[in-house]
Short mmCIF file of C-alpha atoms in Angstrom, two decimals:
data_model
loop_
_atom_site.label_atom_id
_atom_site.label_comp_id
_atom_site.label_asym_id
_atom_site.label_seq_id
_atom_site.Cartn_x
_atom_site.Cartn_y
_atom_site.Cartn_z
CA MET G 176 -42.60 -25.42 -40.50
CA PRO G 177 -44.81 -28.26 -39.15
CA LEU G 178 -48.28 -29.12 -40.55
CA LYS G 179 -50.68 -26.20 -40.23
CA THR G 180 -53.62 -28.05 -38.75
CA TYR G 181 -52.72 -31.38 -37.23
CA GLY G 182 -55.16 -33.62 -35.45
CA VAL G 183 -57.35 -36.71 -35.54
CA LEU G 184 -60.62 -37.31 -37.25
CA ILE G 185 -62.93 -39.83 -35.38
CA THR G 186 -65.68 -41.26 -37.80
CA ARG G 187 -67.13 -44.27 -39.34
CA ALA G 188 -66.20 -45.45 -42.90
CA VAL G 189 -68.93 -45.64 -45.43
CA GLY G 190 -67.08 -46.14 -48.76
CA THR G 191 -63.71 -46.34 -50.50
CA ARG G 192 -62.20 -45.69 -53.90
CA ARG G 193 -58.88 -46.82 -55.41
CA GLU G 194 -57.05 -44.50 -57.75
CA GLY G 195 -54.82 -47.04 -59.50
CA ALA G 196 -51.01 -46.42 -59.81
CA ALA G 197 -50.80 -43.21 -62.04
CA GLU G 198 -49.07 -40.14 -60.93
CA THR G 199 -49.44 -39.63 -57.14
CA PRO G 200 -52.30 -42.04 -56.35
CA HIS G 201 -54.19 -42.25 -53.13
CA TYR G 202 -56.50 -44.79 -51.40
CA GLN G 203 -59.59 -42.62 -50.86
CA ILE G 204 -61.98 -43.36 -47.78
CA HIS G 205 -65.44 -41.73 -47.50
CA LEU G 206 -66.24 -41.07 -43.85
CA THR G 207 -69.07 -39.52 -41.81
CA ASP G 208 -69.13 -38.48 -38.22
CA ASP G 209 -72.02 -38.92 -35.67
CA HIS G 210 -73.46 -35.52 -36.71
CA GLY G 211 -73.81 -36.55 -40.38
CA VAL G 212 -70.81 -34.49 -41.53
CA HIS G 213 -68.87 -36.01 -44.52
CA TYR G 214 -65.15 -36.21 -44.88
CA ARG G 215 -62.62 -37.77 -47.21
CA ALA G 216 -59.36 -39.38 -46.06
CA ALA G 217 -56.74 -39.32 -48.86
CA VAL G 218 -54.09 -42.04 -48.01
CA ASN G 219 -51.00 -41.89 -50.15
CA VAL G 220 -49.93 -45.25 -51.63
CA LEU G 221 -47.08 -44.01 -53.84
CA SER G 222 -44.34 -41.44 -53.20
CA GLN G 223 -43.33 -38.55 -55.47
CA GLN G 224 -39.69 -39.20 -54.54
CA LYS G 225 -37.74 -42.36 -55.45
CA PRO G 226 -37.82 -45.05 -54.22
CA ALA G 227 -41.55 -44.67 -54.85
CA ASP G 228 -43.05 -47.68 -53.06
CA LEU G 229 -44.12 -46.89 -49.46
CA LEU G 230 -43.10 -48.52 -46.22
CA TYR G 231 -45.89 -49.96 -44.25
CA LEU G 232 -46.52 -51.75 -40.94
CA VAL G 233 -49.84 -53.15 -39.80
CA ASP G 234 -50.40 -54.10 -36.12
CA ASP G 235 -53.75 -55.99 -36.15
CA ASP G 236 -53.84 -56.24 -32.37
CA LEU G 237 -52.55 -52.83 -31.26
CA LYS G 238 -51.79 -52.56 -27.55
CA HIS G 239 -50.41 -49.08 -26.80
CA PRO G 240 -51.28 -46.30 -24.29
CA ILE G 241 -52.50 -44.09 -27.19
CA THR G 242 -55.80 -45.97 -27.37
CA ALA G 243 -56.57 -44.97 -23.70
CA ARG G 244 -55.54 -41.30 -24.53
CA LEU G 245 -58.16 -41.15 -27.31
CA ASP G 246 -61.03 -42.07 -24.98
CA GLY G 247 -61.76 -38.42 -24.08
CA LEU G 248 -62.00 -37.07 -27.64
CA THR G 249 -65.33 -36.44 -29.37
CA GLY G 250 -66.49 -37.70 -32.75
CA GLY G 251 -65.45 -35.55 -35.75
CA TRP G 252 -62.34 -33.42 -36.03
CA ASN G 253 -60.06 -32.90 -33.05
CA THR G 254 -57.16 -30.49 -33.36
CA LEU G 255 -54.17 -31.76 -31.29
CA PRO G 256 -51.67 -29.42 -29.67
CA PRO G 257 -47.99 -30.25 -30.22
CA GLY G 258 -45.83 -32.13 -27.81
CA PRO G 259 -45.70 -35.39 -25.84
CA GLY G 260 -48.24 -36.62 -23.35
CA GLY G 261 -51.30 -36.49 -25.57
CA PRO G 262 -52.80 -38.80 -28.24
CA ASN G 263 -50.43 -37.38 -30.94
CA LEU G 264 -48.59 -39.88 -33.20
CA ASP G 265 -44.74 -39.77 -33.45
CA PHE G 266 -43.09 -42.77 -35.17
CA VAL G 267 -39.71 -41.92 -33.72
CA ARG G 268 -40.63 -40.82 -30.12
CA GLY G 269 -44.00 -42.58 -29.52
CA ASN G 270 -42.73 -46.16 -29.81
CA LEU G 271 -45.74 -47.15 -31.64
CA PHE G 272 -43.91 -49.98 -33.52
CA ASP G 273 -40.45 -51.16 -34.46
CA PRO G 274 -39.33 -49.32 -37.60
CA SER G 275 -37.07 -52.20 -38.58
CA HIS G 276 -40.25 -54.24 -39.13
CA MET G 277 -41.65 -52.05 -41.95
CA ARG G 278 -41.81 -53.40 -45.27
CA THR G 279 -42.48 -52.04 -48.90
CA LEU G 280 -45.43 -52.67 -51.16
CA PRO G 281 -46.26 -51.37 -54.65
CA PRO G 282 -49.40 -49.10 -54.80
CA ASP G 283 -51.71 -51.09 -57.09
CA VAL G 284 -50.93 -54.06 -59.26
CA SER G 285 -53.01 -56.78 -60.86
CA GLY G 286 -53.86 -59.83 -58.80
CA PRO G 287 -55.27 -60.33 -55.12
CA ASP G 288 -53.52 -59.35 -51.93
CA ASN G 289 -50.28 -58.04 -53.50
CA ASP G 290 -50.28 -54.34 -53.12
CA LEU G 291 -50.80 -51.50 -50.60
CA ALA G 292 -54.45 -50.71 -51.84
CA ASP G 293 -55.33 -54.37 -51.37
CA LEU G 294 -53.91 -54.23 -47.78
CA LEU G 295 -55.82 -51.14 -46.98
CA ASP G 296 -58.99 -52.56 -48.49
CA HIS G 297 -58.67 -55.62 -46.21
CA TYR G 298 -59.10 -53.53 -43.11
CA VAL G 299 -61.15 -50.55 -44.14
CA ARG G 300 -63.85 -52.64 -45.93
CA ARG G 301 -64.27 -54.59 -42.75
CA ALA G 302 -64.86 -51.24 -40.97
CA VAL G 303 -67.42 -50.17 -43.67
CA ASP G 304 -69.31 -53.41 -43.03
CA ASP G 305 -69.34 -52.93 -39.27
CA PRO G 306 -71.49 -49.91 -38.27
CA ASP G 307 -70.01 -49.98 -34.82
CA ALA G 308 -66.34 -49.77 -36.00
CA ARG G 309 -64.62 -46.39 -35.74
CA LEU G 310 -61.68 -44.93 -37.74
CA TYR G 311 -59.31 -42.54 -36.12
CA VAL G 312 -57.43 -40.71 -38.99
CA PHE G 313 -54.36 -38.71 -37.97
CA GLY G 314 -53.07 -36.01 -40.35
CA GLU G 315 -53.58 -32.58 -41.63
CA ARG G 316 -57.11 -31.15 -42.05
CA PHE G 317 -58.15 -29.68 -45.42
CA GLY G 318 -61.46 -27.64 -45.87
CA PRO G 319 -64.20 -27.20 -45.16
CA GLU G 320 -64.85 -25.59 -48.59
CA PRO G 321 -68.48 -24.47 -48.46
CA ALA G 322 -68.75 -23.80 -52.24
CA VAL G 323 -66.68 -26.76 -53.52
CA LYS G 324 -67.87 -30.32 -53.79
CA ASP G 325 -65.52 -33.13 -52.82
CA LYS G 326 -63.63 -34.11 -55.95
CA VAL G 327 -63.83 -37.89 -55.20
CA PHE G 328 -67.16 -38.54 -53.49
CA GLY G 329 -69.13 -35.42 -54.45
CA PHE G 330 -70.33 -34.32 -51.06
CA LEU G 331 -70.57 -30.58 -50.00
CA PRO G 332 -68.59 -28.99 -48.48
CA GLY G 333 -65.35 -30.38 -49.49
CA ASN G 334 -63.74 -31.67 -46.25
CA GLY G 335 -61.21 -34.11 -44.96
CA VAL G 336 -57.64 -35.27 -43.92
CA HIS G 337 -54.49 -35.88 -45.79
CA ASP G 338 -50.74 -36.34 -44.94
CA ILE G 339 -51.81 -39.74 -43.38
CA HIS G 340 -48.12 -40.88 -43.00
CA MET G 341 -44.90 -40.06 -41.30
CA ASN G 342 -44.43 -36.25 -41.38
CA GLN G 343 -40.82 -35.78 -40.26
CA GLY G 344 -37.37 -36.64 -41.63
CA ASN G 345 -38.38 -35.49 -45.19
CA SER G 346 -36.10 -34.42 -47.93
CA GLY G 347 -36.09 -31.91 -50.76
CA ARG G 348 -39.14 -29.62 -51.03
CA PHE G 349 -41.01 -31.69 -48.41
CA THR G 350 -38.85 -30.65 -45.44
CA SER G 351 -41.16 -27.70 -44.93
CA ASP G 352 -43.79 -30.30 -43.60
CA ASP G 353 -41.39 -31.63 -40.93
CA GLY G 354 -42.35 -31.57 -37.32
CA VAL G 355 -42.49 -33.75 -34.24
CA TRP G 356 -45.55 -35.27 -32.59
CA GLN G 357 -47.46 -34.79 -35.85
CA ASP G 358 -47.25 -38.05 -37.74
CA GLY G 359 -50.21 -39.39 -39.65
CA GLY G 360 -51.68 -42.79 -39.35
CA LEU G 361 -54.94 -44.86 -39.31
CA LEU G 362 -56.26 -46.58 -36.33
CA ILE G 363 -59.39 -48.69 -36.49
CA ARG G 364 -61.44 -49.55 -33.40
CA PHE G 365 -63.53 -52.71 -33.84
CA PRO G 366 -66.11 -53.35 -31.02
CA GLY G 367 -66.05 -56.53 -28.93
CA ASP G 368 -67.96 -59.39 -30.18
CA GLY G 369 -69.48 -60.37 -26.82
CA GLN G 370 -66.73 -62.91 -26.23
CA GLY G 371 -63.87 -60.50 -25.77
CA GLN G 372 -62.64 -56.94 -25.53
CA GLU G 373 -62.56 -54.48 -28.40
CA ARG G 374 -59.77 -54.70 -30.86
CA TRP G 375 -57.55 -51.95 -32.28
CA VAL G 376 -55.77 -52.17 -35.64
CA GLY G 377 -52.92 -49.70 -36.50
CA ILE G 378 -51.86 -48.92 -39.99
CA PHE G 379 -48.57 -46.84 -40.33
CA LEU G 380 -47.03 -45.58 -43.57
CA ALA G 381 -43.71 -43.92 -44.26
CA PHE G 382 -41.69 -42.94 -47.40
CA GLN G 383 -38.43 -44.58 -47.98
CA SER G 384 -36.80 -41.21 -48.55
CA GLN G 385 -37.54 -40.20 -45.02
CA GLY G 386 -34.90 -40.28 -42.21
CA TRP G 387 -35.59 -42.01 -38.78
CA HIS G 388 -33.14 -39.88 -36.84
CA THR G 389 -34.67 -36.56 -36.49
CA ASP G 390 -34.28 -33.31 -34.46
CA ASP G 391 -36.43 -33.16 -31.34
CA VAL G 392 -37.60 -29.67 -32.17
CA THR G 393 -37.79 -29.33 -35.89
CA GLY G 394 -38.33 -32.87 -37.06
CA HIS G 395 -35.60 -32.48 -39.67
CA THR G 396 -33.18 -35.39 -40.35
CA LEU G 397 -30.17 -34.92 -38.24
CA PRO G 398 -27.44 -33.83 -40.64
CA ASP G 399 -24.44 -35.68 -39.12
CA VAL G 400 -26.01 -39.13 -39.00
CA ASP G 401 -24.47 -41.82 -41.13
CA ALA G 402 -27.05 -42.56 -43.84
CA SER G 403 -26.23 -46.30 -43.52
CA ARG G 404 -27.12 -46.38 -39.77
CA PRO G 405 -29.95 -48.80 -39.27
CA ALA G 406 -33.26 -47.46 -38.28
CA PRO G 407 -34.17 -47.63 -34.36
CA GLY G 408 -34.92 -51.17 -33.30
CA ASP G 409 -32.32 -52.79 -35.64
CA LEU G 410 -29.36 -52.22 -33.21
CA PRO G 411 -28.03 -54.73 -30.73
CA VAL G 412 -28.97 -53.34 -27.34
CA ARG G 413 -32.74 -53.58 -26.68
CA ILE G 414 -35.22 -53.04 -23.88
CA VAL G 415 -36.62 -56.33 -22.91
CA ALA G 416 -38.42 -55.72 -19.61
CA ALA G 417 -39.42 -53.11 -17.09
CA LEU G 418 -40.62 -53.15 -13.51
CA VAL G 419 -43.19 -50.42 -13.92
CA ASN G 420 -45.30 -50.92 -10.79
CA PRO G 421 -42.91 -52.16 -7.98
CA ALA G 422 -44.40 -53.58 -4.78
CA GLY G 423 -44.45 -51.14 -1.82
CA PRO G 424 -45.30 -47.54 -1.03
CA VAL G 425 -44.59 -44.50 -3.06
CA PRO G 426 -42.01 -43.35 -4.24
CA GLU G 427 -41.63 -46.42 -6.37
CA HIS G 428 -38.21 -47.40 -7.76
CA GLU G 429 -38.86 -48.51 -11.39
CA THR G 430 -36.20 -50.53 -13.21
CA VAL G 431 -35.61 -51.18 -16.98
CA THR G 432 -33.66 -54.31 -18.17
CA LEU G 433 -31.54 -54.17 -21.31
CA LEU G 434 -30.15 -57.06 -23.36
CA ASN G 435 -27.15 -57.07 -25.72
CA ALA G 436 -28.44 -59.44 -28.39
CA SER G 437 -25.29 -59.23 -30.41
CA ALA G 438 -22.05 -61.37 -30.44
CA ALA G 439 -19.90 -58.36 -29.63
CA PRO G 440 -19.62 -56.15 -26.48
CA VAL G 441 -21.26 -52.80 -26.58
CA ASP G 442 -19.97 -49.72 -24.65
CA VAL G 443 -23.09 -48.11 -23.14
CA THR G 444 -21.18 -45.25 -21.49
CA GLY G 445 -23.21 -42.07 -22.07
CA TRP G 446 -26.39 -43.88 -23.01
CA ARG G 447 -29.75 -42.77 -21.45
CA LEU G 448 -33.23 -44.03 -20.89
CA LEU G 449 -36.15 -41.56 -21.49
CA ASP G 450 -39.61 -41.78 -19.93
CA ARG G 451 -42.85 -40.71 -21.73
CA MET G 452 -42.19 -37.00 -21.08
CA GLY G 453 -38.59 -37.10 -22.14
CA GLN G 454 -36.99 -37.12 -18.62
CA ALA G 455 -33.61 -38.87 -18.95
CA SER G 456 -31.98 -41.38 -16.63
CA PRO G 457 -28.32 -42.26 -17.47
CA LEU G 458 -26.99 -45.80 -17.76
CA PRO G 459 -23.99 -46.80 -15.70
CA ALA G 460 -20.63 -46.41 -17.62
CA GLY G 461 -19.13 -49.58 -18.99
CA SER G 462 -19.46 -52.32 -21.55
CA LEU G 463 -22.39 -54.77 -21.93
CA ALA G 464 -21.08 -58.18 -22.82
CA PRO G 465 -22.53 -60.45 -25.63
CA GLY G 466 -25.92 -61.95 -24.44
CA ALA G 467 -25.69 -60.05 -21.09
CA THR G 468 -28.52 -58.12 -19.44
CA LEU G 469 -28.36 -54.92 -17.44
CA ALA G 470 -30.98 -53.84 -14.94
CA VAL G 471 -31.03 -50.04 -14.80
CA PRO G 472 -32.85 -48.22 -11.94
CA LEU G 473 -34.40 -45.04 -13.18
CA THR G 474 -33.01 -41.80 -11.56
CA ASN G 475 -33.03 -38.05 -12.31
CA GLY G 476 -36.74 -37.80 -12.12
CA ALA G 477 -37.54 -40.24 -14.90
CA ARG G 478 -40.71 -42.14 -14.06
CA LEU G 479 -42.83 -44.98 -15.43
CA GLY G 480 -46.55 -44.13 -14.84
CA ASN G 481 -48.91 -47.00 -13.97
CA HIS G 482 -51.46 -45.72 -16.52
CA GLY G 483 -49.36 -46.67 -19.54
CA GLY G 484 -46.32 -45.10 -21.16
CA GLU G 485 -43.17 -45.34 -23.26
CA VAL G 486 -39.55 -46.09 -22.49
CA THR G 487 -36.78 -45.00 -25.10
CA LEU G 488 -33.14 -45.90 -25.26
CA LEU G 489 -30.71 -43.28 -26.60
CA ASP G 490 -27.08 -43.97 -27.45
CA ALA G 491 -24.18 -41.72 -26.44
CA ALA G 492 -24.77 -39.61 -29.50
CA GLY G 493 -28.29 -39.00 -28.50
CA LEU G 494 -29.76 -41.13 -31.20
CA LYS G 495 -32.62 -43.50 -30.66
CA ALA G 496 -31.42 -47.19 -30.32
CA HIS G 497 -34.72 -48.85 -29.18
CA GLY G 498 -38.06 -47.97 -27.75
CA VAL G 499 -41.12 -49.84 -26.25
CA SER G 500 -44.47 -48.96 -24.72
CA TYR G 501 -46.82 -50.55 -22.25
CA THR G 502 -50.47 -50.17 -21.27
CA ALA G 503 -52.24 -49.56 -18.06
CA GLN G 504 -53.43 -53.14 -18.11
CA GLN G 505 -49.86 -54.44 -18.48
CA ALA G 506 -48.83 -52.27 -15.56
CA ALA G 507 -51.66 -53.14 -13.24
CA ARG G 508 -50.06 -55.99 -11.36
CA GLU G 509 -47.91 -54.74 -8.54
CA GLY G 510 -44.43 -56.29 -8.45
CA TRP G 511 -44.69 -57.86 -11.92
CA TRP G 512 -42.28 -57.10 -14.73
CA VAL G 513 -43.69 -56.04 -18.16
CA VAL G 514 -41.90 -58.16 -20.78
CA PHE G 515 -41.43 -56.74 -24.23
#
């Protein structure tokens, strides 16, 4: 079953604590919301399943429509309903980043700037020092526990967020946590400095034991997928551009351009493009030559909204091959192509 209480906590960071590399350590963050309520974010830096080192990706200039979707939420804890269209995180379906770009780091080793705790420190300590910075912590709520002090920072009631990592494609006893549109993560919103716009940082974590091709309902790893198959984004056919806001009156006719980046032809018969809400538009049958591009007009009700969205490419087996996202700002100029 999916996480019991999934959502996002919007707060400011006031302190941190590292737990070293023993057993199942976490990077602990002390948080408070605008009403003075205290929380703790427990961020995993080591897996209980081998290989133990976590996968990570940091986007220190995150431009994704999710930042606009978060604008209507209030400070403190926000429970998020399941499904696409909202501010939920989904590492497979939300096109937040390219999974093939994730790398591993050990949890905590001697020396500067060489482990996952150091990396988290670099960004979170900046947020601690900036009273106007806000953390958006996605995961599962624990507490409040009125009679139990927090075991790390000592505030009462005990209260916070954990599972701040990918929450699908699990193995072993952790498959019970699987679900879609319920991944954890940490976004940090830094205010503008008077010379430019605000800046968002996205920190995304996953376990090496997790699968990247998951069921759209359960979030379980698809059983018939070859374990050696690369993660989405590491395959030859990619989305390189989209005409999101064509010139002229409604209804608009959006187009997505694909590129075969490999040295061999790829048969794209049966492949599909998905919009933000999962509406599918088929690709024309045939082979895409090495280095060739293919402009695909969207059909079957698939649409690319002008307020930001996602585009996902599925192969003939229904597995994700590539995915991209765009913001409302990128889609604002009528007749211009968004280049990914």
